[in-house]
Coordinates of N, CA and C in Angstrom, one line a residue:
M1 N 11.1 -9.3 -13.6 CA 10.9 -7.9 -13.0 C 11.0 -8.0 -11.4
A2 N 10.1 -8.9 -10.8 CA 10.1 -9.0 -9.7 C 11.5 -9.5 -9.1
E3 N 12.3 -10.3 -9.6 CA 13.2 -11.0 -9.2 C 14.2 -9.6 -9.0
V4 N 14.5 -8.8 -10.2 CA 15.6 -8.1 -10.0 C 15.4 -6.7 -9.0
Y5 N 13.7 -6.4 -8.8 CA 13.6 -5.4 -8.3 C 12.3 -5.7 -6.9
P6 N 12.9 -6.3 -5.8 CA 11.8 -6.9 -5.1 C 11.2 -5.8 -4.3
A7 N 9.7 -6.2 -4.1 CA 8.7 -5.2 -3.9 C 9.0 -4.4 -2.7
E8 N 9.3 -5.2 -1.6 CA 9.6 -4.5 -0.3 C 11.0 -3.3 -0.5
K9 N 12.1 -3.9 -1.4 CA 13.0 -2.8 -1.5 C 12.4 -1.5 -2.3
T10 N 11.8 -1.9 -3.5 CA 11.2 -0.6 -4.0 C 10.5 0.3 -3.0
E11 N 9.4 -0.3 -2.2 CA 8.8 0.4 -1.7 C 9.4 1.2 -0.5
R12 N 10.5 0.8 -0.1 CA 11.1 1.3 0.8 C 11.9 2.6 0.5
A13 N 12.3 2.3 -1.0 CA 13.1 3.5 -1.5 C 12.0 4.5 -1.9
L14 N 10.8 4.2 -2.3 CA 9.8 5.4 -2.6 C 9.5 5.9 -1.2
V15 N 9.0 5.4 0.0 CA 8.8 6.0 1.1 C 10.1 6.9 1.5
R16 N 11.3 6.1 1.4 CA 12.5 7.1 1.6 C 12.4 8.5 0.7
Q17 N 12.1 8.3 -0.3 CA 12.2 9.7 -1.3 C 10.9 10.6 -0.8
R18 N 9.9 10.1 -0.2 CA 8.9 11.0 -0.1 C 9.0 11.4 1.4
L19 N 9.9 10.9 2.2 CA 10.2 11.4 3.7 C 11.4 12.4 3.1
E20 N 12.1 12.4 2.5 CA 13.3 13.3 2.1 C 12.8 14.6 1.8
R21 N 11.7 14.5 0.4 CA 11.2 15.8 0.0 C 10.3 16.6 0.9
R22 N 9.6 15.5 2.1 CA 8.7 16.3 2.7 C 9.4 17.1 4.2
L23 N 10.9 16.3 4.3 CA 11.6 16.6 5.5 C 12.7 17.4 5.2
K24 N 12.8 18.1 3.9 CA 14.1 18.6 3.6 C 14.6 19.9 4.3
D25 N 13.5 20.7 4.5 CA 13.7 22.1 5.4 C 13.4 21.8 6.6
Q26 N 13.2 20.6 7.5 CA 13.0 20.5 8.7 C 14.2 19.8 9.3
R27 N 14.6 20.1 10.7 CA 15.6 19.6 11.3 C 15.1 18.8 12.6
P28 N 15.7 17.9 12.8 CA 15.3 17.1 14.1 C 15.7 18.0 15.3
P29 N 14.8 17.6 16.3 CA 13.8 16.9 16.5 C 12.3 17.2 15.6
Y30 N 11.9 16.4 15.2 CA 10.8 16.8 14.5 C 9.5 16.8 15.3
P31 N 8.7 17.7 15.4 CA 7.2 18.0 15.8 C 6.3 16.3 15.7
Q32 N 5.6 15.9 17.0 CA 4.9 15.0 16.7 C 3.9 15.2 15.7
K33 N 3.2 16.2 15.7 CA 2.1 16.4 14.6 C 2.7 16.0 13.3
L34 N 3.7 16.6 12.7 CA 4.5 16.4 11.4 C 4.6 14.9 11.3
L35 N 5.1 14.3 12.2 CA 5.3 12.6 12.1 C 4.1 11.8 12.0
R36 N 2.9 12.5 12.7 CA 1.7 11.8 12.6 C 1.3 12.0 11.0
S37 N 1.4 13.2 10.8 CA 0.6 13.7 9.5 C 1.6 12.8 8.4
L38 N 2.6 12.8 8.4 CA 3.7 12.0 7.5 C 3.1 10.5 7.4
Y39 N 2.9 9.8 8.4 CA 2.7 8.6 8.8 C 1.1 8.4 8.1
A40 N 0.4 9.2 8.3 CA -1.1 9.2 7.7 C -0.9 9.5 6.6
S41 N -0.4 10.1 5.9 CA -0.2 10.5 4.4 C 0.5 8.9 3.8
L42 N 1.4 8.6 4.2 CA 2.3 7.3 3.7 C 1.2 6.3 3.5
L43 N 0.3 6.1 4.5 CA -0.7 5.1 4.9 C -1.8 5.0 3.8
R44 N -2.1 6.5 3.5 CA -3.2 6.8 2.7 C -2.5 6.4 1.1
A45 N -1.4 6.7 0.8 CA -0.9 6.3 -0.4 C -0.5 4.9 -0.5
G46 N -0.8 3.8 0.6 CA -0.9 2.7 0.0 C 0.7 1.9 0.5
F47 N 1.4 2.5 1.5 CA 2.5 2.0 2.0 C 2.5 1.0 2.9
A48 N 3.2 0.1 3.2 CA 3.0 -0.8 4.4 C 3.5 -0.3 5.6
S49 N 2.7 -0.2 6.4 CA 2.9 0.3 8.2 C 4.2 0.0 8.6
A50 N 4.6 -1.3 8.4 CA 5.9 -1.5 9.0 C 7.2 -0.6 8.5
I51 N 7.1 -0.6 6.9 CA 8.0 -0.1 6.4 C 8.1 1.4 6.7
I52 N 6.9 2.0 6.6 CA 6.9 3.5 7.0 C 7.3 3.7 8.5
R53 N 7.0 2.8 9.5 CA 7.6 2.9 10.7 C 8.8 2.7 11.1
D54 N 9.6 1.8 10.2 CA 11.1 1.9 10.2 C 11.8 3.1 9.5
E55 N 11.2 3.3 8.3 CA 11.9 4.6 7.8 C 11.6 5.9 8.2
L56 N 10.6 6.0 9.0 CA 9.9 7.5 9.7 C 10.8 7.7 10.8
F57 N 10.4 6.4 11.7 CA 11.0 6.7 13.2 C 12.9 6.6 13.0
G58 N 12.8 5.8 12.2 CA 14.4 5.6 11.9 C 15.0 7.1 11.8
R59 N 14.5 7.7 10.8 CA 14.7 8.9 10.5 C 14.7 10.0 12.0
A60 N 13.5 10.0 12.6 CA 13.3 10.5 13.6 C 14.3 10.5 14.1
R61 N 14.9 9.4 14.5 CA 16.3 9.2 15.7 C 17.4 9.5 15.1
G62 N 17.6 9.9 13.6 CA 18.5 9.9 13.1 C 19.4 8.8 13.1
Q63 N 18.5 7.7 12.7 CA 19.5 6.5 12.4 C 18.9 5.6 11.0
V64 N 19.8 4.6 10.6 CA 19.4 4.1 9.5 C 18.7 2.7 10.3
P65 N 17.6 2.1 9.9 CA 17.2 0.9 10.3 C 18.2 -0.1 10.1
E66 N 18.5 -1.1 11.0 CA 19.4 -2.1 11.1 C 19.3 -3.0 9.9
D67 N 17.9 -3.1 9.3 CA 18.3 -4.0 7.8 C 18.8 -3.3 6.7
L68 N 18.7 -2.1 6.8 CA 19.1 -1.2 5.6 C 20.5 -0.8 6.0
A69 N 21.4 -1.1 6.9 CA 22.9 -1.0 7.3 C 23.7 -1.6 6.3
L70 N 24.7 -0.8 6.3 CA 25.5 -1.1 5.1 C 26.3 -2.5 5.9
E71 N 26.3 -3.3 5.0 CA 26.9 -4.6 5.5 C 28.6 -4.4 5.1
E72 N 29.4 -4.7 5.7 CA 31.2 -4.8 5.6 C 31.4 -6.1 4.7
P73 N 32.0 -6.0 3.9 CA 32.4 -7.2 3.1 C 33.3 -8.2 4.0
D74 N 33.2 -9.4 3.9 CA 34.0 -10.2 4.8 C 35.4 -10.2 4.2
E75 N 36.6 -10.5 5.2 CA 37.7 -10.3 5.0 C 38.4 -11.5 5.0
E76 N 39.2 -11.9 4.0 CA 39.3 -13.1 4.0 C 41.0 -13.1 5.0
T77 N 41.3 -14.4 5.7 CA 42.3 -14.2 6.6 C 43.4 -15.3 6.3

């Protein structure tokens, strides 16, 4: 199962789901108090701090973290 679903990717997906649910009624720029609250609640839920930072602050800037950006297929010439 770990080969099919790497832990970090599923953890990122869970963090992203929680953020989407909590921020669905909010529009950027998000208040610092809200960002701190979300960060703390995700830490208490047991998620890795690096993943939380990537997802939360990437969303706060309105960007997708670089490691999750869609890769374009290689074109053969």
